[in-house]
CSV table of C-alpha atoms in Angstrom, one decimal:
chain,number,residue,atom,x,y,z
A,1,UNK,CA,-57.1,11.3,-5.4
A,2,UNK,CA,-57.4,8.2,-3.8
A,3,UNK,CA,-54.8,4.9,-3.2
A,4,UNK,CA,-55.9,1.7,-3.1
A,5,UNK,CA,-54.8,-0.7,-1.8
A,6,UNK,CA,-55.4,-4.6,0.0
A,7,UNK,CA,-56.9,-3.8,3.0
A,8,UNK,CA,-59.7,-6.0,4.9
A,9,UNK,CA,-62.9,-4.5,5.0
A,10,UNK,CA,-63.5,-3.4,8.4
A,11,UNK,CA,-66.6,-2.5,10.2
A,12,UNK,CA,-66.7,1.0,11.8
A,13,UNK,CA,-67.0,0.2,15.3
A,14,UNK,CA,-64.3,-3.0,15.1
A,15,UNK,CA,-61.4,-0.2,13.8
A,16,UNK,CA,-61.3,2.6,16.1
A,17,UNK,CA,-62.5,0.5,19.3
A,18,UNK,CA,-60.2,-0.1,22.0
A,19,UNK,CA,-58.6,-3.0,22.9
A,20,UNK,CA,-60.2,-3.5,25.8
A,21,UNK,CA,-63.8,-3.6,24.3
A,22,UNK,CA,-64.7,-7.5,26.2
A,23,UNK,CA,-66.4,-8.4,29.5
A,24,UNK,CA,-65.9,-11.2,31.9
A,25,UNK,CA,-68.9,-13.1,32.7
A,26,UNK,CA,-69.3,-15.7,35.8
A,27,UNK,CA,-71.9,-17.2,38.8
A,28,UNK,CA,-72.4,-15.6,41.9
A,29,UNK,CA,-73.7,-17.6,45.2
A,30,UNK,CA,-74.9,-20.6,45.4
A,31,UNK,CA,-78.7,-21.7,44.5
A,32,UNK,CA,-78.5,-24.5,45.5
A,33,UNK,CA,-78.4,-23.6,49.4
A,34,UNK,CA,-81.4,-22.3,51.3
A,35,UNK,CA,-82.5,-18.9,51.3
A,36,UNK,CA,-79.7,-18.0,48.9
A,37,UNK,CA,-80.5,-17.6,45.1
A,38,UNK,CA,-77.4,-17.6,43.1
A,39,UNK,CA,-76.8,-14.9,39.7
A,40,UNK,CA,-75.0,-14.0,37.1
A,41,UNK,CA,-72.4,-11.2,36.7
A,42,UNK,CA,-70.9,-9.8,33.6
A,43,UNK,CA,-68.5,-7.0,33.9
A,44,UNK,CA,-68.0,-5.0,30.3
A,45,UNK,CA,-65.0,-2.5,30.0
A,46,UNK,CA,-65.4,-0.4,26.4
A,47,UNK,CA,-64.8,3.2,25.0
A,48,UNK,CA,-67.7,5.4,26.8
A,49,UNK,CA,-69.5,6.3,24.0
A,50,UNK,CA,-69.2,2.4,23.4
A,51,UNK,CA,-70.7,1.2,27.2
A,52,UNK,CA,-73.3,4.5,27.4
A,53,UNK,CA,-74.6,3.3,23.8
A,54,UNK,CA,-74.5,-0.8,25.5
A,55,UNK,CA,-76.1,0.2,28.0
A,56,UNK,CA,-79.3,2.0,26.5
A,57,UNK,CA,-79.9,-1.3,24.2
A,58,UNK,CA,-79.5,-3.4,26.8
A,59,UNK,CA,-82.3,-1.4,28.9
A,60,UNK,CA,-84.9,-2.2,25.9
A,61,UNK,CA,-84.5,-6.0,27.1
A,62,UNK,CA,-86.3,-5.1,30.6
A,63,UNK,CA,-89.3,-5.1,31.6
A,64,UNK,CA,-92.2,-2.3,31.0
A,65,UNK,CA,-91.7,-0.6,33.6
A,66,UNK,CA,-88.3,-0.4,35.8
A,67,UNK,CA,-86.7,0.9,39.0
A,68,UNK,CA,-84.1,3.4,38.9
A,69,UNK,CA,-81.5,5.0,41.0
A,70,UNK,CA,-79.5,7.8,40.3
A,71,UNK,CA,-75.8,9.0,42.3
A,72,UNK,CA,-73.9,12.2,41.4
A,73,UNK,CA,-70.4,11.8,42.7
A,74,UNK,CA,-69.4,14.9,42.4
A,75,UNK,CA,-72.1,16.8,44.6
A,76,UNK,CA,-72.9,13.5,47.0
A,77,UNK,CA,-77.2,13.6,45.6
A,78,UNK,CA,-79.2,10.4,45.3
A,79,UNK,CA,-82.2,9.7,43.3
A,80,UNK,CA,-84.0,6.9,43.4
A,81,UNK,CA,-87.7,5.9,41.5
A,82,UNK,CA,-89.9,2.9,41.3
A,83,UNK,CA,-91.9,1.5,38.2
A,84,UNK,CA,-90.5,4.2,36.0
A,85,UNK,CA,-91.9,3.9,32.1
A,86,UNK,CA,-89.2,1.9,30.1
A,87,UNK,CA,-89.5,4.5,27.9
A,88,UNK,CA,-89.1,7.3,29.9
A,89,UNK,CA,-86.0,5.7,30.9
A,90,UNK,CA,-84.6,5.1,28.2
A,91,UNK,CA,-85.2,8.1,27.0
A,92,UNK,CA,-83.3,9.9,29.9
A,93,UNK,CA,-80.4,7.8,29.1
A,94,UNK,CA,-80.1,8.8,25.6
A,95,UNK,CA,-80.2,12.5,26.3
A,96,UNK,CA,-77.9,11.6,29.0
A,97,UNK,CA,-75.3,10.1,26.7
A,98,UNK,CA,-73.0,13.2,25.6
A,99,UNK,CA,-72.1,14.6,29.5
A,100,UNK,CA,-71.8,11.3,31.2
A,101,UNK,CA,-69.3,10.4,27.9
A,102,UNK,CA,-67.9,13.3,28.5
A,103,UNK,CA,-67.2,13.8,32.6
A,104,UNK,CA,-68.1,10.8,34.2
A,105,UNK,CA,-69.2,10.5,37.7
A,106,UNK,CA,-72.7,9.1,38.2
A,107,UNK,CA,-73.8,5.8,38.9
A,108,UNK,CA,-77.0,4.8,37.2
A,109,UNK,CA,-78.9,1.8,38.1
A,110,UNK,CA,-81.8,0.3,36.0
A,111,UNK,CA,-83.7,-3.0,37.9
A,112,UNK,CA,-86.3,-4.9,37.9
A,113,UNK,CA,-87.0,-7.7,40.8
A,114,UNK,CA,-84.4,-10.2,37.9
A,115,UNK,CA,-82.2,-8.2,36.2
A,116,UNK,CA,-79.9,-5.2,36.6
A,117,UNK,CA,-77.6,-2.8,34.8
A,118,UNK,CA,-75.3,-0.3,36.4
A,119,UNK,CA,-73.0,2.4,34.9
A,120,UNK,CA,-70.3,3.3,37.3
A,121,UNK,CA,-69.0,6.7,37.7
A,122,UNK,CA,-65.5,5.2,35.4
A,123,UNK,CA,-68.2,4.2,33.1
A,124,UNK,CA,-67.9,0.7,32.9
A,125,UNK,CA,-70.7,-1.8,32.4
A,126,UNK,CA,-72.2,-4.3,35.0
A,127,UNK,CA,-75.3,-6.7,34.6
A,128,UNK,CA,-76.9,-8.3,37.5
A,129,UNK,CA,-79.1,-11.0,36.8
A,130,UNK,CA,-80.8,-14.6,37.7
A,131,UNK,CA,-80.2,-16.0,34.3
A,132,UNK,CA,-76.8,-16.4,32.2
A,133,UNK,CA,-78.4,-14.0,29.3
A,134,UNK,CA,-76.7,-11.5,29.6
A,135,UNK,CA,-73.6,-13.7,28.8
A,136,UNK,CA,-75.1,-14.1,24.6
A,137,UNK,CA,-76.6,-11.0,24.5
A,138,UNK,CA,-72.8,-9.4,25.2
A,139,UNK,CA,-71.6,-12.3,22.5
A,140,UNK,CA,-74.1,-10.8,19.9
A,141,UNK,CA,-72.2,-7.3,20.1
A,142,UNK,CA,-69.0,-8.3,19.3
A,143,UNK,CA,-67.5,-8.0,22.7
A,144,UNK,CA,-65.4,-10.9,23.8
A,145,UNK,CA,-65.7,-12.5,27.0
A,146,UNK,CA,-62.2,-12.5,28.7
A,147,UNK,CA,-60.4,-14.2,32.1
A,148,UNK,CA,-60.0,-10.4,33.5
A,149,UNK,CA,-60.0,-6.7,32.7
A,150,UNK,CA,-58.2,-3.6,33.6
A,151,UNK,CA,-60.1,-1.5,35.4
A,152,UNK,CA,-60.5,1.8,33.9
A,153,UNK,CA,-60.6,3.4,37.2
A,154,UNK,CA,-59.2,7.1,36.5
A,155,UNK,CA,-59.7,8.3,40.3
A,156,UNK,CA,-59.2,5.9,43.2
A,157,UNK,CA,-62.0,6.2,45.2
A,158,UNK,CA,-62.1,9.4,47.7
A,159,UNK,CA,-60.8,11.3,44.5
A,160,UNK,CA,-63.4,14.1,43.4
A,161,UNK,CA,-64.5,14.0,40.3
A,162,UNK,CA,-63.5,17.7,38.7
A,163,UNK,CA,-67.2,20.1,38.4
A,164,UNK,CA,-69.0,19.0,35.5
A,165,UNK,CA,-71.8,22.3,35.4
A,166,UNK,CA,-73.1,20.4,32.1
A,167,UNK,CA,-73.9,17.4,33.8
A,168,UNK,CA,-75.0,18.3,37.0
A,169,UNK,CA,-77.8,20.4,34.4
A,170,UNK,CA,-78.6,17.5,32.4
A,171,UNK,CA,-79.0,15.3,35.9
A,172,UNK,CA,-81.4,17.4,37.1
A,173,UNK,CA,-83.0,17.5,34.0
A,174,UNK,CA,-83.2,13.5,34.3
A,175,UNK,CA,-84.6,13.9,37.8
A,176,UNK,CA,-87.2,16.0,36.7
A,177,UNK,CA,-88.8,14.4,34.1
A,178,UNK,CA,-88.3,10.4,35.5
A,179,UNK,CA,-89.9,12.4,38.5
A,180,UNK,CA,-87.4,10.5,41.2
A,181,UNK,CA,-86.6,12.0,44.8
A,182,UNK,CA,-84.1,12.3,46.7
A,183,UNK,CA,-82.8,8.6,48.6
């Protein structure tokens, strides 16, 4: 038997999200200074699955060819690729969601001349852009702009991430799929 009360209807992600789902947004640099172009940055903090979902959906808004950089903090290996087809990158990010959300420890950047999406090893998302378009995208995804956010970094700099063979295997497959080269 199911008991029903007068609970307000809730969207699932709102009901089970962490209290940290939010972002900060700031303009950096001085666009009026000679040679310096201003840019906008957003720092997004949410649970691991949500951050990876946002990275995947935001990547759809980039150009048809992107540059990619991956750094595995466990092994110290880095790879990069230029003008990689966006559908291939999005497919790779989708395949990496589960191992990345489980283990962390990888910095992944997808960028063009005007925009950059960066997933930190601590599963935080940063956006960088020449325009403020990410502000409106973030608000449209239901995130709340805040003055400041606590960092999710659970390991201080210099402390090794625990071994994750499943993630290392997934990274090797991703590097091969995207034809990335060691940096």
